[in-house]
Amino acid sequence: MAVPTMGIRVGFSSRHVRAACLVALMSLPQLVVATSFRLQTITVVLDERDGRTDFNVTNTGSEPMLLLTKLQDVDSTPMSANILVTPAVTRIDPGQSQLVHFMLKKGVKLEREYLLKASFEGVTQRADKGARMTVRQQVGFILQPKSVPVEERPWKDLRVQVNGDSLILTNAGRHIVRLMPSIALQPKGVDLPLEHPYILPGQRVSAAGAAVGGTTQIAITPLSRYGFAQAKAELTVAP
């Protein structure tokens, strides 16, 4: 038998919605605190001479954390399968640190610098509600060959061309060029965005814009291999 509703209306007023949103927002910092960790740097560098590198991860949260580490290829030549990650999965207690080891497999020869992404994922599970919380951080991972000296100004190997409304950048060197993904076109002073904050060795990238025509120089903001912004550099467009 159906139960009469007695004319009662159930709904949410704007006041109720605002209150619910406020409660949700107030709970967000607790989730962040419960699952958080600090990485040693914002870039991992593995030198072929050493064959391995160690990277420190610290659990800055209030709960034990399960750390999952993996590498992802962004280069046209896959290299992640040539690098061993240990431990790939490990537990870190609050306030404690863990060294993650990256080892280049024996017999792998590097002819140029390679770029990958290192992904660190921290997972915690609160005992009271069983809620699973995840925080992920990604940083650059550079493979440094022993046959290629470290270059402080890798952007000097960039070749700049203009073809109609397209600006073409070619990395003619063996180093990764890291840069802010925005280029200033001269003499117009217009900014032109790039898709990625890097140009790989041998890579040719292009960006189009109505202001490209007539560009004689460009200004870039290079990034160090550890991702820090450096002084602007000007490059001349090839005739």
mmCIF file of C-alpha atoms in Angstrom:
data_model
loop_
_atom_site.group_PDB
_atom_site.id
_atom_site.type_symbol
_atom_site.label_atom_id
_atom_site.label_comp_id
_atom_site.label_asym_id
_atom_site.label_seq_id
_atom_site.Cartn_x
_atom_site.Cartn_y
_atom_site.Cartn_z
ATOM 1 C CA MET A 1 0.000 0.000 0.000
ATOM 2 C CA ALA A 2 1.321 3.370 -0.940
ATOM 3 C CA VAL A 3 2.257 5.691 1.889
ATOM 4 C CA PRO A 4 0.767 9.172 1.530
ATOM 5 C CA THR A 5 3.242 12.020 1.380
ATOM 6 C CA MET A 6 0.922 14.366 3.266
ATOM 7 C CA GLY A 7 1.936 17.232 1.010
ATOM 8 C CA ILE A 8 5.544 17.305 2.237
ATOM 9 C CA ARG A 9 8.009 18.737 -0.341
ATOM 10 C CA VAL A 10 11.645 17.650 -0.296
ATOM 11 C CA GLY A 11 14.167 19.934 -2.014
ATOM 12 C CA PHE A 12 17.391 21.919 -1.702
ATOM 13 C CA SER A 13 17.398 25.653 -1.371
ATOM 14 C CA SER A 14 20.328 27.779 -2.515
ATOM 15 C CA ARG A 15 21.220 28.142 1.178
ATOM 16 C CA HIS A 16 21.485 24.363 1.500
ATOM 17 C CA VAL A 17 23.624 24.127 -1.623
ATOM 18 C CA ARG A 18 25.997 26.827 -0.364
ATOM 19 C CA ALA A 19 26.295 25.088 2.983
ATOM 20 C CA ALA A 20 27.068 21.744 1.319
ATOM 21 C CA CYS A 21 29.715 23.368 -0.875
ATOM 22 C CA LEU A 22 31.284 25.035 2.163
ATOM 23 C CA VAL A 23 31.513 21.704 4.000
ATOM 24 C CA ALA A 24 33.122 20.079 0.940
ATOM 25 C CA LEU A 25 35.666 22.876 0.589
ATOM 26 C CA MET A 26 36.523 22.750 4.278
ATOM 27 C CA SER A 27 37.283 19.037 3.989
ATOM 28 C CA LEU A 28 39.698 19.412 1.051
ATOM 29 C CA PRO A 29 42.737 20.569 3.083
ATOM 30 C CA GLN A 30 42.370 17.487 5.295
ATOM 31 C CA LEU A 31 42.591 15.222 2.264
ATOM 32 C CA VAL A 32 45.660 17.043 0.989
ATOM 33 C CA VAL A 33 47.381 16.837 4.362
ATOM 34 C CA ALA A 34 46.561 13.127 4.702
ATOM 35 C CA THR A 35 48.204 12.359 1.355
ATOM 36 C CA SER A 36 51.194 14.513 0.481
ATOM 37 C CA PHE A 37 54.842 13.981 -0.284
ATOM 38 C CA ARG A 38 57.927 15.970 -1.211
ATOM 39 C CA LEU A 39 60.263 15.142 -4.086
ATOM 40 C CA GLN A 40 64.011 15.720 -3.983
ATOM 41 C CA THR A 41 64.013 17.914 -7.119
ATOM 42 C CA ILE A 42 61.710 18.668 -10.042
ATOM 43 C CA THR A 43 63.938 16.723 -12.440
ATOM 44 C CA VAL A 44 65.655 13.332 -12.281
ATOM 45 C CA VAL A 45 68.976 13.007 -14.150
ATOM 46 C CA LEU A 46 70.527 9.618 -14.883
ATOM 47 C CA ASP A 47 74.095 9.826 -16.207
ATOM 48 C CA GLU A 48 75.256 6.958 -18.420
ATOM 49 C CA ARG A 49 78.677 7.116 -16.739
ATOM 50 C CA ASP A 50 77.152 6.196 -13.390
ATOM 51 C CA GLY A 51 74.539 3.820 -14.763
ATOM 52 C CA ARG A 52 72.164 4.666 -11.916
ATOM 53 C CA THR A 53 70.782 7.468 -9.795
ATOM 54 C CA ASP A 54 68.906 7.647 -6.491
ATOM 55 C CA PHE A 55 65.922 9.916 -5.899
ATOM 56 C CA ASN A 56 64.492 10.781 -2.496
ATOM 57 C CA VAL A 57 60.753 10.938 -1.729
ATOM 58 C CA THR A 58 59.482 12.073 1.695
ATOM 59 C CA ASN A 59 56.023 11.386 3.108
ATOM 60 C CA THR A 60 54.949 14.762 4.536
ATOM 61 C CA GLY A 61 51.399 13.605 5.254
ATOM 62 C CA SER A 62 49.815 12.253 8.425
ATOM 63 C CA GLU A 63 49.094 8.739 7.156
ATOM 64 C CA PRO A 64 51.226 5.831 5.901
ATOM 65 C CA MET A 65 51.551 6.066 2.131
ATOM 66 C CA LEU A 66 51.976 3.529 -0.629
ATOM 67 C CA LEU A 67 54.317 5.031 -3.246
ATOM 68 C CA LEU A 68 54.081 3.848 -6.851
ATOM 69 C CA THR A 69 56.839 4.958 -9.237
ATOM 70 C CA LYS A 70 56.959 4.508 -13.009
ATOM 71 C CA LEU A 71 58.503 6.026 -16.115
ATOM 72 C CA GLN A 72 56.668 7.254 -19.196
ATOM 73 C CA ASP A 73 58.159 7.847 -22.653
ATOM 74 C CA VAL A 74 57.714 11.244 -24.294
ATOM 75 C CA ASP A 75 60.629 10.873 -26.698
ATOM 76 C CA SER A 76 60.178 9.489 -30.208
ATOM 77 C CA THR A 77 62.552 6.663 -29.214
ATOM 78 C CA PRO A 78 61.130 4.603 -26.303
ATOM 79 C CA MET A 79 63.654 4.308 -23.473
ATOM 80 C CA SER A 80 61.591 3.498 -20.360
ATOM 81 C CA ALA A 81 61.989 -0.249 -20.922
ATOM 82 C CA ASN A 82 65.767 0.207 -20.603
ATOM 83 C CA ILE A 83 65.532 1.584 -17.054
ATOM 84 C CA LEU A 84 64.887 -0.470 -13.921
ATOM 85 C CA VAL A 85 62.919 1.197 -11.120
ATOM 86 C CA THR A 86 63.334 -0.197 -7.597
ATOM 87 C CA PRO A 87 61.276 -0.274 -5.541
ATOM 88 C CA ALA A 88 58.442 0.345 -7.977
ATOM 89 C CA VAL A 89 55.975 0.013 -5.070
ATOM 90 C CA THR A 90 56.848 0.724 -1.436
ATOM 91 C CA ARG A 91 55.307 1.867 1.850
ATOM 92 C CA ILE A 92 56.486 5.111 3.477
ATOM 93 C CA ASP A 93 55.409 6.001 7.012
ATOM 94 C CA PRO A 94 54.581 9.623 7.974
ATOM 95 C CA GLY A 95 57.723 11.765 8.192
ATOM 96 C CA GLN A 96 59.879 9.046 6.663
ATOM 97 C CA SER A 97 61.755 9.026 3.333
ATOM 98 C CA GLN A 98 62.441 6.445 0.652
ATOM 99 C CA LEU A 99 65.179 6.308 -1.967
ATOM 100 C CA VAL A 100 63.940 5.227 -5.381
ATOM 101 C CA HIS A 101 66.678 3.741 -7.566
ATOM 102 C CA PHE A 102 66.768 4.182 -11.347
ATOM 103 C CA MET A 103 69.250 1.910 -13.135
ATOM 104 C CA LEU A 104 70.167 1.870 -16.817
ATOM 105 C CA LYS A 105 70.286 -1.667 -18.171
ATOM 106 C CA LYS A 106 73.720 -2.936 -19.117
ATOM 107 C CA GLY A 107 74.637 -2.666 -22.772
ATOM 108 C CA VAL A 108 72.406 0.358 -23.477
ATOM 109 C CA LYS A 109 74.339 3.057 -25.366
ATOM 110 C CA LEU A 110 73.126 6.650 -25.502
ATOM 111 C CA GLU A 111 73.927 8.783 -28.540
ATOM 112 C CA ARG A 112 72.027 11.867 -27.369
ATOM 113 C CA GLU A 113 69.981 13.119 -24.437
ATOM 114 C CA TYR A 114 66.576 11.521 -23.917
ATOM 115 C CA LEU A 115 63.559 12.882 -22.081
ATOM 116 C CA LEU A 116 61.020 10.867 -20.113
ATOM 117 C CA LYS A 117 58.508 11.586 -17.360
ATOM 118 C CA ALA A 118 58.859 10.114 -13.875
ATOM 119 C CA SER A 119 55.489 9.618 -12.203
ATOM 120 C CA PHE A 120 55.209 9.361 -8.403
ATOM 121 C CA GLU A 121 51.815 8.364 -7.030
ATOM 122 C CA GLY A 122 51.090 8.366 -3.303
ATOM 123 C CA VAL A 123 48.098 6.360 -2.060
ATOM 124 C CA THR A 124 46.728 6.327 1.493
ATOM 125 C CA GLN A 125 43.712 4.606 3.017
ATOM 126 C CA ARG A 126 42.037 6.069 6.078
ATOM 127 C CA ALA A 127 41.109 3.392 8.589
ATOM 128 C CA ASP A 128 37.947 5.111 9.807
ATOM 129 C CA LYS A 129 36.130 5.317 6.467
ATOM 130 C CA GLY A 130 38.289 3.190 4.189
ATOM 131 C CA ALA A 131 38.520 6.109 1.778
ATOM 132 C CA ARG A 132 41.345 5.838 -0.734
ATOM 133 C CA MET A 133 43.156 9.074 -1.535
ATOM 134 C CA THR A 134 45.718 9.558 -4.285
ATOM 135 C CA VAL A 135 48.185 12.330 -5.068
ATOM 136 C CA ARG A 136 50.324 12.203 -8.187
ATOM 137 C CA GLN A 137 53.335 14.258 -9.216
ATOM 138 C CA GLN A 138 55.206 14.099 -12.518
ATOM 139 C CA VAL A 139 58.702 15.437 -13.144
ATOM 140 C CA GLY A 140 61.122 15.421 -16.053
ATOM 141 C CA PHE A 141 63.584 12.543 -16.354
ATOM 142 C CA ILE A 142 66.745 13.119 -18.417
ATOM 143 C CA LEU A 143 69.110 10.440 -19.690
ATOM 144 C CA GLN A 144 72.574 11.978 -20.018
ATOM 145 C CA PRO A 145 74.952 10.144 -22.413
ATOM 146 C CA LYS A 146 78.616 9.913 -21.526
ATOM 147 C CA SER A 147 79.566 10.871 -25.094
ATOM 148 C CA VAL A 148 77.705 14.198 -24.895
ATOM 149 C CA PRO A 149 79.102 16.866 -22.532
ATOM 150 C CA VAL A 150 76.604 18.801 -20.432
ATOM 151 C CA GLU A 151 75.775 22.043 -22.240
ATOM 152 C CA GLU A 152 74.814 25.160 -20.285
ATOM 153 C CA ARG A 153 73.263 26.773 -23.376
ATOM 154 C CA PRO A 154 71.590 23.960 -25.331
ATOM 155 C CA TRP A 155 69.326 26.446 -27.130
ATOM 156 C CA LYS A 156 72.295 27.650 -29.203
ATOM 157 C CA ASP A 157 71.605 24.684 -31.510
ATOM 158 C CA LEU A 158 68.070 25.870 -32.297
ATOM 159 C CA ARG A 159 67.426 26.895 -35.897
ATOM 160 C CA VAL A 160 64.590 29.381 -36.450
ATOM 161 C CA GLN A 161 62.672 29.742 -39.722
ATOM 162 C CA VAL A 162 59.534 31.536 -40.828
ATOM 163 C CA ASN A 163 57.271 30.084 -43.479
ATOM 164 C CA GLY A 164 54.210 32.244 -44.045
ATOM 165 C CA ASP A 165 52.275 32.280 -40.769
ATOM 166 C CA SER A 166 54.311 29.421 -39.284
ATOM 167 C CA LEU A 167 57.360 29.662 -37.046
ATOM 168 C CA ILE A 168 59.560 26.569 -37.281
ATOM 169 C CA LEU A 169 62.071 25.593 -34.594
ATOM 170 C CA THR A 170 64.558 22.809 -35.273
ATOM 171 C CA ASN A 171 66.841 21.371 -32.611
ATOM 172 C CA ALA A 172 70.008 20.537 -34.530
ATOM 173 C CA GLY A 173 71.942 19.478 -31.416
ATOM 174 C CA ARG A 174 72.092 16.393 -29.205
ATOM 175 C CA HIS A 175 70.781 18.158 -26.095
ATOM 176 C CA ILE A 176 67.212 18.638 -24.885
ATOM 177 C CA VAL A 177 66.126 22.265 -25.045
ATOM 178 C CA ARG A 178 63.809 23.109 -22.157
ATOM 179 C CA LEU A 179 62.015 26.443 -22.390
ATOM 180 C CA MET A 180 58.911 28.298 -21.312
ATOM 181 C CA PRO A 181 56.181 27.412 -23.836
ATOM 182 C CA SER A 182 55.757 31.002 -25.013
ATOM 183 C CA ILE A 183 57.939 32.774 -27.575
ATOM 184 C CA ALA A 184 58.107 36.539 -28.080
ATOM 185 C CA LEU A 185 58.083 37.533 -31.752
ATOM 186 C CA GLN A 186 60.259 40.512 -32.654
ATOM 187 C CA PRO A 187 59.845 43.291 -33.636
ATOM 188 C CA LYS A 188 56.080 43.023 -33.015
ATOM 189 C CA GLY A 189 56.453 41.888 -29.404
ATOM 190 C CA VAL A 190 53.637 39.335 -29.746
ATOM 191 C CA ASP A 191 53.750 36.100 -27.758
ATOM 192 C CA LEU A 192 53.340 32.803 -29.586
ATOM 193 C CA PRO A 193 52.518 29.662 -27.549
ATOM 194 C CA LEU A 194 54.251 26.302 -28.005
ATOM 195 C CA GLU A 195 52.607 22.954 -27.356
ATOM 196 C CA HIS A 196 55.347 21.636 -25.041
ATOM 197 C CA PRO A 197 58.036 23.192 -22.786
ATOM 198 C CA TYR A 198 60.808 21.270 -24.539
ATOM 199 C CA ILE A 199 62.300 20.536 -27.956
ATOM 200 C CA LEU A 200 63.997 17.150 -28.265
ATOM 201 C CA PRO A 201 67.250 16.511 -30.153
ATOM 202 C CA GLY A 202 66.527 16.385 -33.879
ATOM 203 C CA GLN A 203 62.926 17.481 -33.324
ATOM 204 C CA ARG A 204 61.208 20.026 -35.550
ATOM 205 C CA VAL A 205 58.256 21.913 -34.064
ATOM 206 C CA SER A 206 56.083 24.602 -35.544
ATOM 207 C CA ALA A 207 53.595 27.137 -34.241
ATOM 208 C CA ALA A 208 51.264 29.250 -36.329
ATOM 209 C CA GLY A 209 49.926 32.736 -35.792
ATOM 210 C CA ALA A 210 48.878 35.768 -37.779
ATOM 211 C CA ALA A 211 51.705 37.809 -36.208
ATOM 212 C CA VAL A 212 54.474 35.439 -37.348
ATOM 213 C CA GLY A 213 54.952 37.136 -40.715
ATOM 214 C CA GLY A 214 57.766 39.667 -40.683
ATOM 215 C CA THR A 215 59.444 38.180 -37.592
ATOM 216 C CA THR A 216 63.206 38.740 -37.633
ATOM 217 C CA GLN A 217 64.067 37.554 -34.126
ATOM 218 C CA ILE A 218 62.490 35.606 -31.308
ATOM 219 C CA ALA A 219 63.035 35.783 -27.556
ATOM 220 C CA ILE A 220 62.803 32.600 -25.490
ATOM 221 C CA THR A 221 63.016 31.932 -21.758
ATOM 222 C CA PRO A 222 65.269 28.876 -21.394
ATOM 223 C CA LEU A 223 64.879 26.485 -18.501
ATOM 224 C CA SER A 224 67.793 24.770 -16.819
ATOM 225 C CA ARG A 225 67.891 20.990 -16.899
ATOM 226 C CA TYR A 226 66.277 21.119 -13.451
ATOM 227 C CA GLY A 227 63.426 23.276 -14.740
ATOM 228 C CA PHE A 228 64.386 26.704 -13.389
ATOM 229 C CA ALA A 229 63.837 29.784 -15.562
ATOM 230 C CA GLN A 230 66.954 31.490 -16.881
ATOM 231 C CA ALA A 231 67.675 34.829 -18.548
ATOM 232 C CA LYS A 232 65.926 35.416 -21.851
ATOM 233 C CA ALA A 233 67.824 34.520 -25.025
ATOM 234 C CA GLU A 234 67.347 36.007 -28.496
ATOM 235 C CA LEU A 235 67.595 33.947 -31.654
ATOM 236 C CA THR A 236 67.742 35.303 -35.193
ATOM 237 C CA VAL A 237 65.417 34.002 -37.881
ATOM 238 C CA ALA A 238 67.322 32.356 -40.726
ATOM 239 C CA PRO A 239 67.002 34.242 -44.042
#
